[in-house]
Coordinates of C-alpha atoms in Angstrom, one line a residue:
X291 CA 0.0 0.0 0.0
X292 CA 1.5 3.3 -1.1
X293 CA 1.7 6.5 1.0
X294 CA -1.0 8.2 -1.0
X295 CA -3.6 5.5 -0.2
X296 CA -2.6 5.6 3.5
X297 CA -3.2 9.3 3.7
X298 CA -6.5 8.9 2.0
X299 CA -7.6 6.2 4.4
X300 CA -6.5 8.3 7.4
X301 CA -8.5 11.2 6.1
X302 CA -11.6 9.1 5.7
X303 CA -11.2 7.7 9.2
X304 CA -10.8 11.2 10.7
X305 CA -13.9 12.4 8.7
X306 CA -15.9 9.4 9.8
X307 CA -15.0 9.9 13.5
X308 CA -15.8 13.6 13.3
X309 CA -19.2 12.9 11.7
X310 CA -19.9 10.2 14.3
X311 CA -18.9 12.6 17.1
X312 CA -21.2 15.3 15.7
X313 CA -24.1 12.8 15.4
X314 CA -23.6 11.5 18.9
X315 CA -23.4 15.0 20.3
X316 CA -26.7 15.9 18.5
X317 CA -28.5 12.8 19.7
X318 CA -27.4 13.3 23.3
X319 CA -28.2 17.0 23.4
X320 CA -31.0 17.8 25.8
X321 CA -32.1 20.6 23.5
X322 CA -32.4 18.4 20.5
X323 CA -35.4 16.1 19.9
X324 CA -34.5 12.4 19.7
X325 CA -37.8 11.9 17.9
X326 CA -37.5 14.5 15.1
X327 CA -34.1 16.1 15.4
X328 CA -35.7 19.6 15.7
X329 CA -34.3 21.9 18.4
X330 CA -36.2 22.1 21.6
X331 CA -36.6 25.5 23.4
X332 CA -35.4 27.5 20.4
X333 CA -35.9 31.2 20.7
X334 CA -37.7 31.5 17.4
X335 CA -40.6 29.1 18.5
X336 CA -41.2 25.4 18.5
X337 CA -41.6 22.9 21.3
X338 CA -40.8 24.3 24.8
X339 CA -39.9 21.9 27.6
X340 CA -37.8 22.0 30.8
X341 CA -34.9 19.8 29.8
X342 CA -32.9 20.9 32.9
X343 CA -35.4 19.4 35.3
X344 CA -33.6 17.3 38.0
X345 CA -36.2 16.0 40.4
X346 CA -39.2 17.0 42.4
X347 CA -38.3 19.5 45.2
X348 CA -39.6 18.8 48.7
X349 CA -42.5 21.2 49.2
X350 CA -42.9 23.2 52.4
X351 CA -43.5 21.2 55.5
X352 CA -43.1 17.8 53.9
X353 CA -40.5 15.0 54.2
X354 CA -39.7 12.3 51.6
X355 CA -41.0 8.8 52.2
X356 CA -39.5 6.2 49.9
X357 CA -42.1 3.6 48.8
X358 CA -41.9 -0.1 49.0
X359 CA -43.8 -3.2 50.1
X360 CA -45.1 -3.9 53.6
X361 CA -47.7 -5.9 55.5
X362 CA -50.7 -3.7 56.1
X363 CA -53.0 -4.5 59.0
X364 CA -52.8 -6.4 62.2
X365 CA -51.0 -9.6 63.1
X366 CA -51.1 -9.2 66.9
X367 CA -53.3 -7.7 69.7
X368 CA -56.6 -8.2 68.0
X369 CA -58.4 -8.0 71.3
X370 CA -61.6 -6.7 69.7
X371 CA -61.9 -9.8 67.5
X372 CA -63.7 -7.7 64.9
X373 CA -61.6 -8.9 61.9
X374 CA -61.3 -5.2 61.0
X375 CA -57.7 -5.0 59.9
X376 CA -56.6 -8.4 58.6
X377 CA -53.0 -8.4 57.3
X378 CA -52.5 -7.8 53.5
X379 CA -49.4 -7.4 51.5
X380 CA -49.3 -3.9 49.8
X381 CA -47.0 -1.8 47.7
X382 CA -46.8 1.9 48.2
X383 CA -45.3 4.4 45.7
X384 CA -42.9 7.0 47.0
X385 CA -44.6 10.1 48.4
X386 CA -44.2 13.0 50.7
X387 CA -45.9 13.6 54.1
X388 CA -46.1 16.5 56.5
X389 CA -43.4 16.3 59.1
X390 CA -46.0 17.2 61.8
X391 CA -49.7 17.4 62.1
X392 CA -51.3 20.7 60.8
X393 CA -51.0 23.1 63.6
X394 CA -53.4 25.9 64.9
X395 CA -51.1 28.6 63.4
X396 CA -51.1 26.9 60.0
X397 CA -54.9 26.7 60.0
X398 CA -55.2 30.3 61.1
X399 CA -53.2 31.3 58.1
X400 CA -55.9 29.6 56.0
X401 CA -58.7 31.3 57.8
X402 CA -57.0 34.7 57.5
X403 CA -56.7 34.2 53.7
X404 CA -60.4 33.3 53.4
X405 CA -61.3 36.3 55.5
X406 CA -59.3 38.8 53.4
X407 CA -60.3 37.4 50.0
X408 CA -63.9 36.4 50.8
X409 CA -65.0 38.9 53.6
X410 CA -67.7 37.3 55.8
X411 CA -69.3 40.7 56.0
X412 CA -70.4 40.1 52.4
X413 CA -73.6 38.1 52.3
X414 CA -72.5 35.9 49.4
X415 CA -69.2 35.0 51.1
X416 CA -70.3 34.5 54.7
X417 CA -70.7 30.8 54.4
X418 CA -67.2 30.4 52.9
X419 CA -65.4 31.6 56.0
X420 CA -67.9 30.2 58.5
X421 CA -67.8 26.8 56.8
X422 CA -64.0 26.6 57.3
X423 CA -64.1 27.5 61.0
X424 CA -63.1 24.6 63.3
X425 CA -65.8 23.6 65.8
X426 CA -64.3 24.8 69.1
X427 CA -67.3 23.4 71.0
X428 CA -65.9 19.9 70.7
X429 CA -64.0 20.6 73.9
X430 CA -67.1 20.9 76.0
X431 CA -68.0 18.1 78.4
X432 CA -71.2 18.0 80.3
X433 CA -69.4 16.8 83.5
X434 CA -66.1 18.6 82.9
X435 CA -64.8 22.2 82.9
X436 CA -63.0 22.7 79.6
X437 CA -64.1 26.2 78.7
X438 CA -60.4 27.4 78.7
X439 CA -59.9 25.2 75.6
X440 CA -63.2 26.2 74.0
X441 CA -62.2 29.9 74.2
X442 CA -58.5 29.7 73.6
X443 CA -57.2 26.5 72.0
X444 CA -57.5 27.6 68.4
X445 CA -56.4 31.2 68.5
X446 CA -54.2 31.8 71.6
X447 CA -50.5 32.0 70.8
X448 CA -49.8 29.5 73.7
X449 CA -51.4 26.9 71.5
X450 CA -49.9 28.0 68.2
X451 CA -47.8 24.9 67.6
X452 CA -50.4 22.5 68.9
X453 CA -52.3 20.3 66.3
X454 CA -55.6 21.8 65.1
X455 CA -58.7 19.9 66.2
X456 CA -62.4 20.4 65.6
X457 CA -61.8 20.0 61.9
X458 CA -64.0 17.6 59.9
X459 CA -62.7 15.5 57.1
X460 CA -64.3 17.8 54.5
X461 CA -62.6 20.8 56.1
X462 CA -59.3 19.0 56.0
X463 CA -59.7 18.3 52.3
X464 CA -60.5 22.0 51.6
X465 CA -57.5 23.1 53.6
X466 CA -55.3 20.9 51.4
X467 CA -56.7 22.4 48.2
X468 CA -56.0 25.9 49.5
X469 CA -52.5 25.0 50.5
X470 CA -51.8 23.7 47.0
X471 CA -52.8 26.9 45.4
X472 CA -50.8 29.1 47.9
X473 CA -47.6 27.0 47.4
X474 CA -47.9 27.1 43.6
X475 CA -48.7 30.8 43.7
X476 CA -45.4 31.2 45.6
X477 CA -43.5 29.0 43.2
X478 CA -44.7 31.1 40.2
X479 CA -43.8 34.3 42.0
X480 CA -40.4 32.9 42.8
X481 CA -39.8 31.9 39.2
X482 CA -40.9 35.3 37.9
X483 CA -44.3 34.4 36.4
X484 CA -46.2 36.5 39.0
X485 CA -45.6 39.7 40.8
X486 CA -45.1 38.6 44.4
X487 CA -46.2 42.0 45.9
X488 CA -49.3 42.1 43.7
X489 CA -50.2 38.5 44.7
X490 CA -50.2 39.4 48.4
X491 CA -51.9 42.8 48.2
X492 CA -54.2 42.6 45.2
X493 CA -55.9 39.2 45.5
X494 CA -59.7 39.5 45.6
X495 CA -62.6 37.1 45.1
X496 CA -62.5 37.9 41.3
X497 CA -58.8 37.3 41.0
X498 CA -58.4 34.3 43.4
X499 CA -55.6 32.0 42.2
X500 CA -56.4 28.3 41.5
X501 CA -53.8 25.9 40.2
X502 CA -56.2 24.0 38.0
X503 CA -57.6 27.2 36.4
X504 CA -54.1 28.6 35.9
X505 CA -53.1 25.4 33.9
X506 CA -56.2 25.3 31.8
X507 CA -57.1 29.0 31.4
X508 CA -54.3 31.2 32.7
X509 CA -55.7 34.3 31.0
X510 CA -58.8 34.0 33.1
X511 CA -57.1 33.7 36.5
X512 CA -55.0 35.9 38.7
X513 CA -52.1 35.8 36.4
X514 CA -54.3 37.0 33.5
X515 CA -56.0 39.8 35.3
X516 CA -55.3 42.9 33.3
X517 CA -55.1 45.1 36.4
X518 CA -52.2 43.1 37.8
X519 CA -49.0 43.2 35.7
X520 CA -47.4 39.8 35.2
X521 CA -43.7 39.5 34.7
X522 CA -41.5 36.9 33.1
X523 CA -38.0 36.0 34.2
X524 CA -35.1 37.1 32.0
X525 CA -34.1 34.4 29.6
X526 CA -37.4 32.7 29.8
X527 CA -39.3 34.9 27.3
X528 CA -40.1 33.6 23.9
X529 CA -41.5 35.8 21.1
X530 CA -43.4 35.1 18.0
X531 CA -42.7 36.5 14.5
X532 CA -44.3 39.9 15.5
X533 CA -42.2 40.2 18.6
X534 CA -45.0 39.4 21.0
X535 CA -44.3 37.4 24.2
X536 CA -45.8 33.9 23.9
X537 CA -44.8 32.1 27.1
X538 CA -45.6 34.4 29.9
X539 CA -47.5 31.6 31.7
X540 CA -46.0 28.5 33.2
X541 CA -47.3 25.1 32.1
X542 CA -47.0 21.5 33.4
X543 CA -44.0 21.2 31.1
X544 CA -42.1 23.8 33.1
X545 CA -41.9 21.6 36.2
X546 CA -42.6 24.7 38.4
X547 CA -46.1 23.7 39.5
X548 CA -46.1 21.1 42.3
X549 CA -48.5 18.2 42.6
X550 CA -51.5 18.7 45.0
X551 CA -51.4 18.6 48.7
X552 CA -54.0 16.1 49.9
X553 CA -54.9 13.8 52.7
X554 CA -52.7 10.6 52.8
X555 CA -54.4 7.3 52.0
X556 CA -54.7 4.8 54.8
X557 CA -52.1 2.6 53.1
X558 CA -49.7 5.6 52.9
X559 CA -50.3 6.7 56.5
X560 CA -49.8 3.3 58.0
X561 CA -46.6 2.7 55.9
X562 CA -45.2 6.1 56.9
X563 CA -46.1 5.6 60.6
X564 CA -44.3 2.2 60.8
X565 CA -41.0 3.8 59.7
X566 CA -39.6 0.7 58.0
X567 CA -36.8 2.5 56.2
X568 CA -34.1 1.6 58.8
X569 CA -35.3 -1.9 59.5
X570 CA -34.2 -4.9 57.6
X571 CA -35.2 -7.8 59.9
X572 CA -37.5 -10.4 58.3
X573 CA -40.0 -10.5 61.2
X574 CA -40.3 -6.7 61.4
X575 CA -40.9 -6.6 57.6
X576 CA -43.7 -9.2 57.9
X577 CA -45.8 -6.8 60.0
X578 CA -44.6 -7.4 63.5
X579 CA -43.7 -3.9 64.3
X580 CA -46.1 -2.7 67.0
X581 CA -45.3 1.1 67.2
X582 CA -43.7 3.8 65.1
X583 CA -40.6 3.4 67.3
X584 CA -38.6 0.2 67.9
X585 CA -39.6 -2.2 70.7
X586 CA -42.7 -3.5 72.3
X587 CA -43.2 -0.8 75.0
X588 CA -44.3 2.9 75.2
X589 CA -41.3 4.0 77.3
X590 CA -37.9 4.8 76.0
X591 CA -35.0 2.3 76.5
X592 CA -32.4 4.8 75.4
X593 CA -29.9 5.7 78.1
X594 CA -30.3 9.5 77.8
X595 CA -34.1 9.3 78.0
X596 CA -34.6 6.0 79.9
X597 CA -38.2 5.6 81.0
X598 CA -39.6 8.6 79.2
X599 CA -42.9 8.1 77.4
X600 CA -42.6 8.0 73.6
X601 CA -46.0 9.5 72.9
X602 CA -48.9 11.4 74.4
X603 CA -51.8 9.1 75.3
X604 CA -54.2 8.1 78.1
X605 CA -52.2 5.9 80.4
X606 CA -55.2 4.7 82.5
X607 CA -58.5 5.6 84.0
X608 CA -58.2 9.2 85.1
X609 CA -54.6 9.3 84.0
X610 CA -53.9 11.5 81.0
X611 CA -50.3 12.3 81.7
X612 CA -48.8 10.4 84.6
X613 CA -47.6 11.6 88.0
X614 CA -46.4 15.2 87.9
X615 CA -42.7 15.7 87.9
X616 CA -41.9 12.0 87.7
X617 CA -43.7 9.8 85.2
X618 CA -45.4 12.6 83.3
X619 CA -45.6 12.5 79.5
X620 CA -45.6 16.4 79.5
X621 CA -49.2 16.7 78.3
X622 CA -52.8 16.2 79.5
X623 CA -54.6 17.2 76.4
X624 CA -52.7 17.6 73.1
X625 CA -49.0 18.6 73.1
X626 CA -47.0 20.9 70.9
X627 CA -45.8 19.2 67.8
X628 CA -42.2 17.8 67.9
X629 CA -42.5 17.3 71.7
X630 CA -41.6 13.6 71.2
X631 CA -38.9 12.0 69.0
X632 CA -39.7 11.4 65.3
X633 CA -39.9 7.9 63.8
X634 CA -37.3 6.6 61.3
X635 CA -39.0 8.5 58.5
X636 CA -38.6 11.8 60.3
X637 CA -42.3 12.1 61.1
X638 CA -43.5 13.4 64.5
X639 CA -46.6 12.2 66.5
X640 CA -47.5 9.2 64.3
X641 CA -48.8 7.7 67.6
X642 CA -50.6 9.8 70.2
X643 CA -51.3 13.5 70.4
X644 CA -54.2 13.5 68.0
X645 CA -55.6 10.8 65.8
X646 CA -55.6 11.8 62.1
X647 CA -58.0 11.8 59.2
X648 CA -56.9 9.8 56.1
X649 CA -58.5 9.9 52.6
X650 CA -60.3 6.5 52.6
X651 CA -63.9 5.7 52.9
X652 CA -64.2 3.1 55.7
X653 CA -64.9 -0.6 55.0
X654 CA -64.1 -3.4 57.4
X655 CA -62.4 -5.5 54.7
X656 CA -59.5 -4.4 52.4
X657 CA -60.0 -5.9 49.0
X658 CA -56.4 -6.9 48.2
X659 CA -57.6 -9.6 45.8
X660 CA -58.5 -6.8 43.4
X661 CA -55.6 -4.4 44.0
X662 CA -52.4 -4.5 46.1
X663 CA -50.8 -1.4 44.6
X664 CA -51.4 2.1 46.1
X665 CA -54.7 0.7 47.7
X666 CA -57.3 3.4 48.2
X667 CA -61.1 3.3 48.5
X668 CA -62.8 6.6 47.7
X669 CA -62.2 7.4 44.1
X670 CA -64.9 9.8 42.6
X671 CA -63.8 10.8 39.1
X672 CA -64.7 14.2 37.8
X673 CA -63.8 16.3 34.8
X674 CA -63.7 20.0 33.9
X675 CA -67.0 21.5 32.9
X676 CA -66.8 22.9 29.3
X677 CA -68.6 25.9 27.9
X678 CA -70.3 25.8 24.5
X679 CA -67.3 27.6 22.9
X680 CA -64.9 24.9 24.2
X681 CA -63.4 26.9 27.1
X682 CA -63.4 25.7 30.7
X683 CA -65.9 27.0 33.2
X684 CA -64.4 29.1 36.0
X685 CA -66.4 29.5 39.2
X686 CA -67.4 33.1 39.8
X687 CA -68.5 34.8 43.0
X688 CA -72.1 34.5 41.7
X689 CA -72.2 30.7 41.1
X690 CA -70.4 29.2 44.1
X691 CA -72.1 26.0 45.1
X692 CA -72.9 25.4 48.8
X693 CA -73.6 22.1 50.5
X694 CA -75.7 21.6 53.6
X695 CA -74.1 18.9 55.7
X696 CA -75.9 16.4 57.9
X697 CA -75.2 18.6 61.0
X698 CA -76.8 21.6 59.3
X699 CA -73.5 23.4 58.6
X700 CA -73.1 25.1 55.2
X701 CA -69.8 24.7 53.3
X702 CA -68.6 25.9 49.9
X703 CA -68.1 23.1 47.4
X704 CA -65.8 25.3 45.4
X705 CA -64.3 28.8 45.5
X706 CA -64.3 31.7 43.0
X707 CA -61.4 31.1 40.6
X708 CA -61.7 27.3 40.7
X709 CA -62.5 25.1 37.8
X710 CA -66.0 23.8 37.8
X711 CA -66.0 20.0 38.2
X712 CA -68.7 17.6 37.0
X713 CA -69.0 13.8 37.2
X714 CA -67.6 11.8 34.3
X715 CA -70.2 10.3 31.9
X716 CA -70.6 7.6 29.3
X717 CA -68.4 9.5 26.9
X718 CA -65.5 9.0 29.3
X719 CA -66.2 5.4 30.2
X720 CA -67.3 3.8 26.9
X721 CA -65.4 0.5 26.3
X722 CA -63.0 1.2 29.2
X723 CA -61.9 -1.8 31.2
X724 CA -60.3 0.0 34.2
X725 CA -63.3 2.1 35.3
X726 CA -67.0 2.5 34.3
X727 CA -68.5 5.0 36.7
X728 CA -67.8 8.3 38.4
X729 CA -68.4 7.2 42.0
X730 CA -66.3 4.2 43.0
X731 CA -66.7 4.3 46.7
X732 CA -68.9 1.2 46.7
X733 CA -66.9 -0.8 44.2
X734 CA -66.9 -4.5 45.0
X735 CA -68.2 -3.8 48.4
X736 CA -71.7 -2.9 49.5
X737 CA -73.1 -2.7 45.9
X738 CA -75.4 -5.1 44.2
X739 CA -72.6 -7.2 42.7
X740 CA -70.9 -7.8 46.0
X741 CA -73.8 -8.1 48.5
X742 CA -74.9 -11.5 49.7
X743 CA -78.5 -10.1 49.7
X744 CA -78.5 -9.1 46.0
X745 CA -82.0 -10.4 45.4
X746 CA -83.5 -8.3 48.1
X747 CA -82.3 -4.9 46.9
X748 CA -85.3 -2.6 46.5
X749 CA -86.5 0.9 47.5
X750 CA -88.6 -0.3 50.4
X751 CA -86.6 0.2 53.6
X752 CA -88.6 -2.4 55.5
X753 CA -87.4 -5.1 53.2
X754 CA -83.9 -3.9 52.4
X755 CA -81.0 -6.0 53.7
X756 CA -78.1 -4.0 52.2
X757 CA -74.7 -4.7 53.5
X758 CA -74.3 -1.1 54.7
X759 CA -77.8 0.0 55.8
X760 CA -77.1 3.1 57.8
X761 CA -79.6 5.7 59.0
X762 CA -80.4 8.5 56.6
X763 CA -81.0 11.7 58.4
X764 CA -81.8 14.7 56.2
X765 CA -81.2 18.4 56.7
X766 CA -82.6 21.0 54.4
X767 CA -82.8 24.8 54.3
X768 CA -85.6 27.0 53.0
X769 CA -85.1 30.2 51.0
X770 CA -85.0 32.2 54.3
X771 CA -82.1 30.0 55.6
X772 CA -84.2 28.2 58.2
X773 CA -83.0 24.6 58.9
X774 CA -85.4 21.6 58.8
X775 CA -84.0 18.5 60.4
X776 CA -85.5 15.1 59.8
X777 CA -84.3 12.2 61.8
X778 CA -84.3 8.6 60.6
X779 CA -86.2 6.8 63.4
X780 CA -86.6 3.4 61.8
X781 CA -85.7 0.3 63.8
X782 CA -84.4 -1.8 60.9
X783 CA -81.0 0.0 60.3
X784 CA -78.2 -2.5 60.6
X785 CA -75.0 -0.4 60.4
X786 CA -73.4 3.1 60.9
X787 CA -71.2 2.5 57.9
X788 CA -71.9 4.5 54.7
X789 CA -70.1 6.2 51.9
X790 CA -69.8 9.3 54.0
X791 CA -67.7 7.8 56.9
X792 CA -63.9 8.1 56.7
X793 CA -61.0 6.3 58.3
X794 CA -59.0 7.9 61.0
X795 CA -55.7 6.4 62.2
X796 CA -53.4 6.6 65.2
X797 CA -54.1 7.0 68.9
X798 CA -54.7 10.3 70.5
X799 CA -54.3 12.1 73.9
X800 CA -57.7 10.6 74.7
X801 CA -57.0 7.0 73.8
X802 CA -55.4 4.1 75.6
X803 CA -52.2 2.4 74.4
X804 CA -54.0 -0.2 72.2
X805 CA -54.8 2.5 69.6
X806 CA -51.1 3.6 69.2
X807 CA -50.5 0.7 66.9
X808 CA -50.4 2.1 63.3
X809 CA -52.5 -0.9 62.1
X810 CA -55.5 0.1 64.1
X811 CA -58.3 1.8 62.2
X812 CA -61.6 3.5 63.2
X813 CA -64.2 5.6 61.3
X814 CA -66.2 8.8 61.8
X815 CA -68.6 10.8 59.7
X816 CA -66.8 13.0 57.3
X817 CA -68.7 16.1 58.1
X818 CA -68.3 15.9 61.9
X819 CA -65.4 16.8 64.2
X820 CA -64.0 15.9 67.6
X821 CA -61.4 17.2 70.1
X822 CA -59.0 14.3 69.4
X823 CA -58.9 14.0 65.5
X824 CA -56.5 16.3 63.5
X825 CA -54.8 15.7 60.2
X826 CA -51.6 16.1 58.2
X827 CA -51.1 16.4 54.4
X828 CA -49.4 14.3 51.9
X829 CA -48.2 14.8 48.3
X830 CA -47.5 12.3 45.5
X831 CA -44.0 11.8 44.2
X832 CA -43.5 12.3 40.5
X833 CA -40.5 10.8 38.7
X834 CA -38.1 8.3 40.2
X835 CA -38.9 6.1 43.2
X836 CA -35.7 7.2 45.0
X837 CA -34.0 10.6 45.2
X838 CA -30.6 9.1 44.9
X839 CA -31.5 7.5 41.5
X840 CA -32.2 10.9 40.0
X841 CA -29.0 12.4 41.4
X842 CA -26.8 9.6 40.1
X843 CA -28.0 10.2 36.6
X844 CA -27.2 13.9 36.6

């Protein structure tokens, strides 16, 4: 082979390697589409996407809970013999949960926002604020003097960091929705999509921010209000051929908007309470962990805190705290959050202090034969209401829907600025195999297909033998606002369970040790409140199961 041919071959090899390097660089570029080759995020238009996204940031107040499999339910101490929490193997996706229970000061921030944006002095808004108020009368006892809590527990600074009580399940859900909107409003202001000062000073009922409305109709929400100037962060502005800004609103693709705050499911709450992240023993994994802490006792075995109570609970008849100065658990009613040590997930008060609402509708049996992944009973599927012109319907101050609860209290189903939601219909369920109706609370339990008394279903109460045949009290209001209460006095009711009762978990300051076990479960009407049930929020994890997996790829 002569020198000329060698030079030619070397040149071809160099050219080939150069072309390969260019091709490889283009295919690996985060700003180049692997589907079409077109540039992503170009300044002259085209597809816009956050290619620099790393992972979901932990939202305010939350801690990360890595998902996994565990044994849900009870394998010991079933002293009630009610077969209410039989063990099932479940898998939970990673999620986030509040480090502490929602406190009085956190809930007061919610009430302050409602009072400023929807003044109760306005007739049309009075029910919005009043419907969110906790029931402070839950502290009263006909043979006890508790007026100091009735008057002071919610608002006095001495109780600021104590868990809020007197809140129904419905009120807890509404707080979670409000919290979602406020956090996303803050995220948008931080990213430069909203004027932070304007958000705090100019929000009114007609410009109330809603995450769902912002995503689907940003020009009709706070950010699109012409009286409030929106701004865009430098370097994030894209213009069309005429030089007009075209991306002054954030979208899901931006990664700025966080998933919703919500109540945890029963499965999530129990998994988080057990704190299995640091335990690798087989027997513990199989469901033999009795408390959120290690060991079989309620007192600490650590040298520095030997003998101290690990939670706030009722220790015996007439004993809500122990002997003063010696065996005291430092609380008689509730205690300030973080009074006791957290579990291995970094969560405080997952046993004792207050019991906590979870999202699930109560049923005695968990149907793990149908599903053992992210188990939850309570799905009611809705969709956005659409106008005739194809736009989404935004709730206005004039068309807020109010519900009258079983106790006569009026609550707002939605707030001005929210997207109007309606049940899904046949257009959404036709030929689907995974769901067929909007309301799935009764699915495979308590409905015609699952009841042993299927043949006896009819509209005559005297003959009905439904699995869940609870009393049906009705409360109505006339045009003048007067309440009419009708009590169900029939003698053939067989159960207190219905689609309107929700699970609550964990022991409280008012409960004995038995209820501190995370597996224990009880139920209570969703529109009623007590002095021993509070709540904390959760949030779904999007993306990788573990945080380390995302970091290792970047």
